[in-house]
Amino acid sequence: MSRQLKQGSWLILWALLAGLPYFSHAAEAPGALTVIVKDQLTERPLPNVQITIRERETAASQTLATDELGRIVVEQLDPGLYSVNVSKSGFAALYEPSVRVVTRKNIKIEFDLRPQAIEVVEVRAQQTDPFASASSTYLDREALRSAVGGGADPLLSLDGLPGLASASEFASFSVRGRGPRDNLLLVDDFPFDKAVHFDATLGEEEDVGGGGRFSIFAPNVISGAEFSPGGWGPAYGGRAASLLKLDVADGNPSPSASLRLDLAGYEVGYDGPAGITDDATLLVSARRLDFGALFETIEELDIGEPVLRDIIVKSVIPINQNHTFEILMIDTHEDYSRDVTHVFESPNFEDAALQDSEQDSDLYGLTLRSLIGDKAVWTNKVYYRNSDKVSSEGEAFPDLVPEGSPAADFPLREDIITIGEAETEIGWRSDFETVNQWGLFSAGLRVTQIELDYHTVLDGDWIRFVYDDDDFRPDPDQRFIVLEPGNINSAINQKEMSYAGYVDQVFEHGDWDFSTGLRLERDGFADESVASPRFSVNWQPGRTVRYFATAGLFYQSPRYLELAANESNALKNEKISHASVGVKYFPANNWSVLTEAYYQHLDDLVVDLDRASGTFANIGDGTSYGVDIVINGILREGLYATATYSYNDAVVDRKDGRGEVAAEFSRKHVATLGLTWEISDRWKVAGRYKYLSGRPADNFIIHADVLGPGQPLRYSKEITERNVGRNSGSGLLNARVDYRRAFGPIDLTAFLDVINVTAASAGDDTEFDYRRGVLVQDDSEAEPLIGLRLDYAW
């Protein structure tokens, strides 16, 4: 059966499921909402907050007030969509236009109100740092799990945020010209850079540089994501492209179990009381996805067999009114293999690589959050993180046997190169925050011990047919490079302590607030101490406009793989000097227009010197500047629109005599236009069109018969100039349909999310086939993602 036919059968199955008669169901049992409101600065509960809940279908509304614990419980609500208005004198009001009530389930939603004399009602209830850059964006649980193009992955749901470019159906993304690995990612404020599966260490260049494929998070696990494309405060460091803070969801007040199915596997979960104390909650999510079985089903037999497994457990245990204890456990595993049977299925044997990789990655974290006095919050976190990854690559030679020979007859060279990456990290993070006479003061300390055990083993000389013209070759006329064990084999077994501390004071004066902070760091692996001043200013003279600016120094630590590649790689931190100015304008309630211009000066950039020896050095510099524009609004109730445009000009001088060239991940233009329509309580449709300029392209020469007479025919690709042109741009259309219905005690949700509906071609991803001497472009086709979730509440 062809791939198209099988995909069509799934679409028919989904349509039959979702197309059940609209009236063929009994009345759904009511649900409930628990609303909790806190002061955003002090985290204390706010009593007497006016909560207005309005049902979308009937327009019926009710207004209630929070109790002394800052909460209300609204019961006997008909399942469906509601809007929630939250207001209190002296605080900025919030409006959440779409909250779903589910049959038999009590769902908890939290709001943080910021003290503010000026009333500002934004499009959605924002939970970002009140003194952060206005370009910081918060996406709640519903926005993440139902975003067009997001499928079953919360990181895919970030598409359309300011400065962010996501070019495929995978979870990796770049921001303002920087690469996917330059983004700082925290999970419940714990550092966890292993949050994306299949981040390739070996393989083609586009795979190794891609930043991974699928996040470790099931779609309902993350309660909120706060994203900042630059200019954040001194509490965070280590990466400089963007800051992404993911919050794992707490359990709800009522218990429920879930089962989610998609084409690749399943997820099971529990969400509800933990039974430890009265208000203790527990969330458990476990999933297994076997993409190898999926690829066999859709007859994509040359890709390989990726399998992943994720277990996430979080419990929130209030000890008393002032102290809360949290436990977070993440256990992930991935396994990818590609053997000679997959090479046999590769068209024209254009990909003859044999690959194996396996990674286990775990995080165990404890948090104690304490309210001190009337206005202070002290948060302490201790954690243990462990990651163990082994990758190997070999090669098959299908052209050395007669045409039509079975795969078993192909000559093989297995495990030519093997790379091991073992990391163990133990850390303590302490943050103190209090309201004082000037505004808000915060300070914190980070202590981290990291142990690395990395090794690279090359099993004999290995000819590589893609190289730079300045890579070492003993004979300048040799049209390939040879990796030799003496130059490639390396190992690092090192344990280092790193420290960081910060202070930050926000000064509030009328319509103005100024933030000045300093971060001090000692990086054990770079053997370097650095200071990072950070500044920001906000001015909001009225309810319709907010002006803001940020400035500061940011340092980015070198990758451990680069440190381990050669014992001579004594690398230090990259230095980024950042400044931005912007304005956020509110032309009407529920409409906002954000414009931010930025400039960054890049120093001490790590550049690779020679592929044949794995050497790197901090000799690069460059600049990056641009502008981001974001428009958000509600056209009418249930109909939401968003439009973004990002311009970026990022250049890098690698000090190779060629001057400044475009940065590897820079895209001049990224534009998106999105529309979401909640048709009814059951149906929601959404679409997003995006245009992306092409990434930089290389000038190269293809040489023929480089091995000479009597040897197999091989071609090579000699890169003569890096990043001097541009690949062609691409326009992609994503579309999504969500459907929900209750069948007795079971609440069913289903979605169909189609990425690249029109199968538009993108010119960025090509591979060099050294057997035929041609560039092979990845086929562009529509990617349908289908999911089905069953929830049972009791």
Short mmCIF file of C-alpha atoms in Angstrom, two decimals, residues 131-133 230-235 503-507 513-519 531-538 548-554 578-581 596:
data_model
loop_
_atom_site.label_atom_id
_atom_site.label_comp_id
_atom_site.label_asym_id
_atom_site.label_seq_id
_atom_site.Cartn_x
_atom_site.Cartn_y
_atom_site.Cartn_z
CA PHE A 131 9.82 44.07 34.62
CA ALA A 132 11.18 42.05 31.71
CA SER A 133 11.39 43.20 28.14
CA GLY A 230 16.99 38.75 24.40
CA GLY A 231 17.63 41.24 27.16
CA TRP A 232 16.70 39.11 30.19
CA GLY A 233 17.91 39.83 33.71
CA PRO A 234 21.04 38.69 35.58
CA ALA A 235 19.41 35.59 37.11
CA VAL A 503 21.84 40.98 42.37
CA ASP A 504 19.11 43.02 40.72
CA GLN A 505 17.20 46.08 41.87
CA VAL A 506 14.13 47.49 40.16
CA PHE A 507 13.49 51.15 40.90
CA ASP A 513 10.73 51.49 36.31
CA PHE A 514 14.48 50.97 35.98
CA SER A 515 16.29 47.70 36.55
CA THR A 516 20.02 47.48 37.17
CA GLY A 517 21.69 44.17 37.90
CA LEU A 518 25.01 42.36 37.91
CA ARG A 519 25.87 38.70 37.39
CA ALA A 531 30.97 39.92 35.07
CA SER A 532 27.69 40.61 33.27
CA PRO A 533 25.92 43.91 33.96
CA ARG A 534 22.27 44.02 32.87
CA PHE A 535 19.96 47.03 32.54
CA SER A 536 16.37 47.65 31.52
CA VAL A 537 13.91 50.53 31.56
CA ASN A 538 10.14 50.65 31.08
CA PHE A 548 11.11 49.77 26.91
CA ALA A 549 14.84 49.26 26.46
CA THR A 550 17.38 46.64 27.56
CA ALA A 551 21.17 46.42 27.57
CA GLY A 552 23.79 44.10 28.98
CA LEU A 553 26.61 41.63 28.55
CA PHE A 554 25.92 37.95 28.03
CA HIS A 578 23.30 43.41 23.65
CA ALA A 579 21.08 46.49 23.38
CA SER A 580 17.44 46.88 22.33
CA VAL A 581 14.68 49.49 22.27
CA GLU A 596 11.57 45.93 19.10
#
